[in-house]
Each structure stands twice: as C-alpha cells, then as structure tokens.
GROMACS .gro file of C-alpha atoms in nm:
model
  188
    1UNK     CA    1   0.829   4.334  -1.618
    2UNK     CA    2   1.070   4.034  -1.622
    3UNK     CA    3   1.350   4.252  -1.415
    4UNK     CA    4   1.069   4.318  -1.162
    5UNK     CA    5   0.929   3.956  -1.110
    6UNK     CA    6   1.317   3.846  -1.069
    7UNK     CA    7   1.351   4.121  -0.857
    8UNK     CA    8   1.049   4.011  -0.641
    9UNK     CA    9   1.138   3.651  -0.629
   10UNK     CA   10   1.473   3.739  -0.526
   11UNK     CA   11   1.369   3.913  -0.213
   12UNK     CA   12   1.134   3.629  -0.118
   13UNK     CA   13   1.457   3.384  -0.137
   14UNK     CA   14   1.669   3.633   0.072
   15UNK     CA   15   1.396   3.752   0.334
   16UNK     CA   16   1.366   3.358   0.372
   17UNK     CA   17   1.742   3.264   0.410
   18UNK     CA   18   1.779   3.564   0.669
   19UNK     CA   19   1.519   3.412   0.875
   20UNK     CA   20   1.688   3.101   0.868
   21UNK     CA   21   1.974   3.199   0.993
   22UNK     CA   22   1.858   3.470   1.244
   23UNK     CA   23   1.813   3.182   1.493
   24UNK     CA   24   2.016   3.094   1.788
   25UNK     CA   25   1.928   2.668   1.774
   26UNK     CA   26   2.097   2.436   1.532
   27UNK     CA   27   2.111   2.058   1.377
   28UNK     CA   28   2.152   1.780   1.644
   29UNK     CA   29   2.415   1.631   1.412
   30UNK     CA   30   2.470   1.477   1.092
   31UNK     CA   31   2.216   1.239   0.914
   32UNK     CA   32   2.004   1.315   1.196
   33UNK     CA   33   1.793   1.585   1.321
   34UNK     CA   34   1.534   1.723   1.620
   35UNK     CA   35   1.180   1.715   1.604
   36UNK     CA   36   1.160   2.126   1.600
   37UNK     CA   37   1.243   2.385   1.376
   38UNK     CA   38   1.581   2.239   1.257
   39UNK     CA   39   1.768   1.908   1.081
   40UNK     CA   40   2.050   1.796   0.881
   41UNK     CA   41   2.079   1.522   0.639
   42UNK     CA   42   2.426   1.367   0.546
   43UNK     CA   43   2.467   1.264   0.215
   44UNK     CA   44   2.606   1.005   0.040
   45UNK     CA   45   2.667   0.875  -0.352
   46UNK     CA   46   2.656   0.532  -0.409
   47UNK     CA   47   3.004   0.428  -0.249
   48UNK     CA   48   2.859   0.551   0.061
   49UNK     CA   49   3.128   0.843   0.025
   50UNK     CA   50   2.993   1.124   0.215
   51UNK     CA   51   2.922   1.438  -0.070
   52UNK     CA   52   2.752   1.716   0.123
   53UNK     CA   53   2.433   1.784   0.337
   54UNK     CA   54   2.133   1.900   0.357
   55UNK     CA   55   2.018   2.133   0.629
   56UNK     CA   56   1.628   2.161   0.690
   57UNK     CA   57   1.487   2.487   0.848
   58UNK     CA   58   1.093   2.502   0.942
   59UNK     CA   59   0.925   2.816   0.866
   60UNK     CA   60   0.573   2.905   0.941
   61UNK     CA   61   0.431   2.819   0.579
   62UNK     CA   62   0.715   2.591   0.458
   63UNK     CA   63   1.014   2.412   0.461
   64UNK     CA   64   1.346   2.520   0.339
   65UNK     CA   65   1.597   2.275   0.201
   66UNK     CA   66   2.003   2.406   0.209
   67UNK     CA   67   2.175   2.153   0.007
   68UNK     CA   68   2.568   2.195  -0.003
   69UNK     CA   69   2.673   1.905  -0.185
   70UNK     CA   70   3.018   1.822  -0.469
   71UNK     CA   71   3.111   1.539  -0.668
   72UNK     CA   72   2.786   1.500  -0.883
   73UNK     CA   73   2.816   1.538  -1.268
   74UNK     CA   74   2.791   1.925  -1.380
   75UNK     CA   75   2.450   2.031  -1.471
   76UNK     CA   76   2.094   1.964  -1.375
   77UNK     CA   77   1.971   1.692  -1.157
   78UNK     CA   78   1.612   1.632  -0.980
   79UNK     CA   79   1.559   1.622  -0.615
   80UNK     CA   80   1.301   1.430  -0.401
   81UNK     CA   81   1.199   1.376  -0.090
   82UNK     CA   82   1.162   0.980  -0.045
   83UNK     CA   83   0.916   0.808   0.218
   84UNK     CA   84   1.168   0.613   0.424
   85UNK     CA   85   1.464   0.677   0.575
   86UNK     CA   86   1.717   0.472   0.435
   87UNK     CA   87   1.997   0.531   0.216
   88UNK     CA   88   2.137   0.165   0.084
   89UNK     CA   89   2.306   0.235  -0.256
   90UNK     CA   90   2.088   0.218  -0.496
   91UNK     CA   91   1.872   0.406  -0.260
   92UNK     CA   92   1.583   0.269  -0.382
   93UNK     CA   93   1.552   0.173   0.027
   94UNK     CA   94   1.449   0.540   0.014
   95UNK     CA   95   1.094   0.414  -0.141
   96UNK     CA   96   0.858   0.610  -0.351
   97UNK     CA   97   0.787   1.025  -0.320
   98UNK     CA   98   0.605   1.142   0.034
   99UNK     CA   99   0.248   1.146  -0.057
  100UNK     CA  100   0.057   1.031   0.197
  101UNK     CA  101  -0.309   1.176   0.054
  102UNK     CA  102  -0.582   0.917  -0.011
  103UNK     CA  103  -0.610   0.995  -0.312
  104UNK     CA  104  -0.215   1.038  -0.463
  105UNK     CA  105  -0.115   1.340  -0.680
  106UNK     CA  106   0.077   1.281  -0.987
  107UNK     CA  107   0.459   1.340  -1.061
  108UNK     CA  108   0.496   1.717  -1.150
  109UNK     CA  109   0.542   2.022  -1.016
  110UNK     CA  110   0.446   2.141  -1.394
  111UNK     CA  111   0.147   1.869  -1.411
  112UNK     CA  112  -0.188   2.018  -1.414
  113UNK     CA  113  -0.299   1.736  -1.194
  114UNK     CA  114  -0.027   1.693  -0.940
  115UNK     CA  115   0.232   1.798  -0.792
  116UNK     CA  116   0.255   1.512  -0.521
  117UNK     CA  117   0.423   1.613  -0.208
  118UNK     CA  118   0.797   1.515  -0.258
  119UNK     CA  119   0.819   1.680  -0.564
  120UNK     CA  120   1.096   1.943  -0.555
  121UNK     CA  121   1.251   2.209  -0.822
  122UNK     CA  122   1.605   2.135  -0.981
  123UNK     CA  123   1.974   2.206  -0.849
  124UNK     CA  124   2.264   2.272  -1.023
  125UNK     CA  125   2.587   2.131  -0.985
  126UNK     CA  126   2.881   2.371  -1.147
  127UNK     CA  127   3.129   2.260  -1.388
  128UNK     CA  128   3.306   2.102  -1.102
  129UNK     CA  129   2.987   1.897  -0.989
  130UNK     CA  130   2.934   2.143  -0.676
  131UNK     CA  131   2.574   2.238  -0.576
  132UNK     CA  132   2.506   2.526  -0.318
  133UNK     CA  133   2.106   2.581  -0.381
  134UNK     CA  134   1.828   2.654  -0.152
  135UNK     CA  135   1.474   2.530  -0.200
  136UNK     CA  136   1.161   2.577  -0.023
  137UNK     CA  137   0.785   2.373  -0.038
  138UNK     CA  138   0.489   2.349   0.131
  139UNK     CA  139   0.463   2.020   0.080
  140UNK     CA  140   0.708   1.876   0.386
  141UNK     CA  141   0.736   1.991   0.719
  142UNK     CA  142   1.002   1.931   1.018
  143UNK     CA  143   0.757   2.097   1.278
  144UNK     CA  144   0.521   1.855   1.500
  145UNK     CA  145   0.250   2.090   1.354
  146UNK     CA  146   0.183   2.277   1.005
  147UNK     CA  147   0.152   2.235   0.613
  148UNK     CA  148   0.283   1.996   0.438
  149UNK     CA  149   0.392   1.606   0.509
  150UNK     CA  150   0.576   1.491   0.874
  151UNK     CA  151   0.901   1.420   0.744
  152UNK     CA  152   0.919   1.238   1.099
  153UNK     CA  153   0.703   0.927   1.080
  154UNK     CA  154   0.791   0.621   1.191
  155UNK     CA  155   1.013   0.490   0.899
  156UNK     CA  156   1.117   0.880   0.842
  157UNK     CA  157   1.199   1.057   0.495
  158UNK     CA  158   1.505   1.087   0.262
  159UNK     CA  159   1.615   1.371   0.026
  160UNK     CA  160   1.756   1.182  -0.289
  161UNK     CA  161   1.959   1.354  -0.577
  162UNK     CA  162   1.883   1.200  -0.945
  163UNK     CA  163   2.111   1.204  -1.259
  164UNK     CA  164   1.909   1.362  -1.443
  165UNK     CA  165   1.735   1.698  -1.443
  166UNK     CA  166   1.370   1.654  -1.389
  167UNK     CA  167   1.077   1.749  -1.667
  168UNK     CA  168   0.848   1.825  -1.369
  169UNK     CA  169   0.558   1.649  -1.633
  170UNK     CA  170   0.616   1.310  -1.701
  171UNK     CA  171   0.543   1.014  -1.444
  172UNK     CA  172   0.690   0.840  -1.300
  173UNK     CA  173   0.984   1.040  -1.161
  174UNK     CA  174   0.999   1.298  -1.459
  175UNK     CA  175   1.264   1.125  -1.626
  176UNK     CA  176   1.476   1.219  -1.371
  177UNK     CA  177   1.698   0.855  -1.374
  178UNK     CA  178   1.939   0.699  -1.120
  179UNK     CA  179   1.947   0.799  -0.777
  180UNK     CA  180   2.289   0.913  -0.742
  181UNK     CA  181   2.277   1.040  -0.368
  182UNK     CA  182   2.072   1.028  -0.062
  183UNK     CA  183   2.041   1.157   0.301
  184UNK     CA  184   1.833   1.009   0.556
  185UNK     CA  185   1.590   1.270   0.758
  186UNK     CA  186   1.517   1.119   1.054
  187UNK     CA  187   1.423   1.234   1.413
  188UNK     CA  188   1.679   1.147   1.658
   0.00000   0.00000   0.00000
C-alpha cells in the first residue's frame, strides 16, 4: 500500500511540473514578476549574495513554488511565504506569514487548528547546501483570480528560507529559527 500511495503522489508532482512547463510565457525577470500565470523571486542570504530563485507557476487550484537555491547548510530548513515584500537582512522586513482571514489560523501545516496561509512543507539542501525542490499550496495565488492569498497586494509577499527544519506544530514559526534567505514576490 505504501509503494502505491508513493506511486500516486509521484504522478500528481510530475503531471503538475509538466504543466508547468508546457507553456510558451515566462518570468518578467528576476525578483520580480507579472500579474498572470508566472513570477520569479531572486534570492538572497544575509550578505545580500544572490543564492538561487524561486520561480512561481499559477495553476487552476494552486500555486507551485520551484526553488533552485545553494549555499544553505545541508539538511532541512522551513519555508514561508512572508506578507511584505522586502528582503533587508535579517528579513524580518519580510513581516509575519500571509494570512489575511479575520479570524487567523495557527502555525502548522500538522496543527489541527491551522494551517495559516504561508505555511509551506520543508526543502532539503544536499550535503553541499543545494536545494532543487518543488512545492505546491492552495493557500497563495499569482493569478488576479482563484484560491488562496494575492501574493500581489500593495506591499507584496516574500518567500523566506529558515535554518531550521520546521515541526509544522508548534507556534510561532514551528521552531523553524533564523531567516537565512529571502526573495521578494512582487508585481512589476
């Protein structure tokens, strides 16, 4: 049974990543992106040396998050998407988790009461600190129209990297420590 949900879950990511990249458009450029189906976030560690990106795809139920990024420590780290787009080291510019409900969801995407809307599942960086991940929510959307969050507001969004791997339980941030990189999402 274990094979077969792997199996199933494994389709899902590829029939979503061949969708992504069956389009013809593309990201307007780096650290910035359009207001359609595509962007790109640069980003940065706390020198403001540029690590990676991240390049957002809209899909018709979700959002889906390429990050391509090196130079973080090997092993697990926690990933959020921040309400404002800024990215001054220690990126805590960035500002709390989207979650823009009246009534705001917990930290979690294991907490029976939440998960609040910037709330993201782990990466990996190898044992020489590279990350090449994909990760999709409902939570945030690119599109003018759709589930999840505007990532384009007025102050836009930022995807920041943590130190630490994330519990997906605890509050506030699931233990997830420093912000150790960040990449403004912004409409341009």
């Amino acid at each position: 049974m274990r094979a077969s949900r792997q199996s199933t879950l494994a389709a899902a990511v590829g029939a979503l990543a061949l969708g992504a990249c069956a389009s013809t458009s593309g990201p307007a450029g780096p650290g910035r992106a359009t207001t359609g189906d595509f962007g790109e976030a640069t980003l940065v560690n706390a020198a403001g040396v540029n690590i990676g990106r991240a390049v957002l795809t809209q899909g018709p139920t979700g959002l889906l998050i390429r990050i391509e990024a090196e130079g973080l420590t090997p092993g697990w780290h926690g990933v959020h998407i921040h309400a404002t787009g800024q990215c001054a080291a220690p990126f805590t510019s960035a500002g709390a988790h989207i979650n823009h409900a009246a009534a705001r969801s917990p930290h979690g995407l294991l907490n029976a009461d939440g998960p609040d809307d910037g709330d993201l599942p782990n990466i990996h960086a190898d044992a020489q600190g590279r990350v090449r991940a994909e990760i999709f929510t409902t939570r945030a959307r690119i599109a003018s129209e759709g589930p999840g969050q505007w990532l384009w507001d007025a102050d836009g969004s930022a995807l920041v990297i943590h130190a630490n791997a994330d519990d997906h339980r605890s509050q506030p941030i699931g233990g997830a420590g420093d912000r150790v990189a960040c990449g403004v999402m912004a409409a341009g």
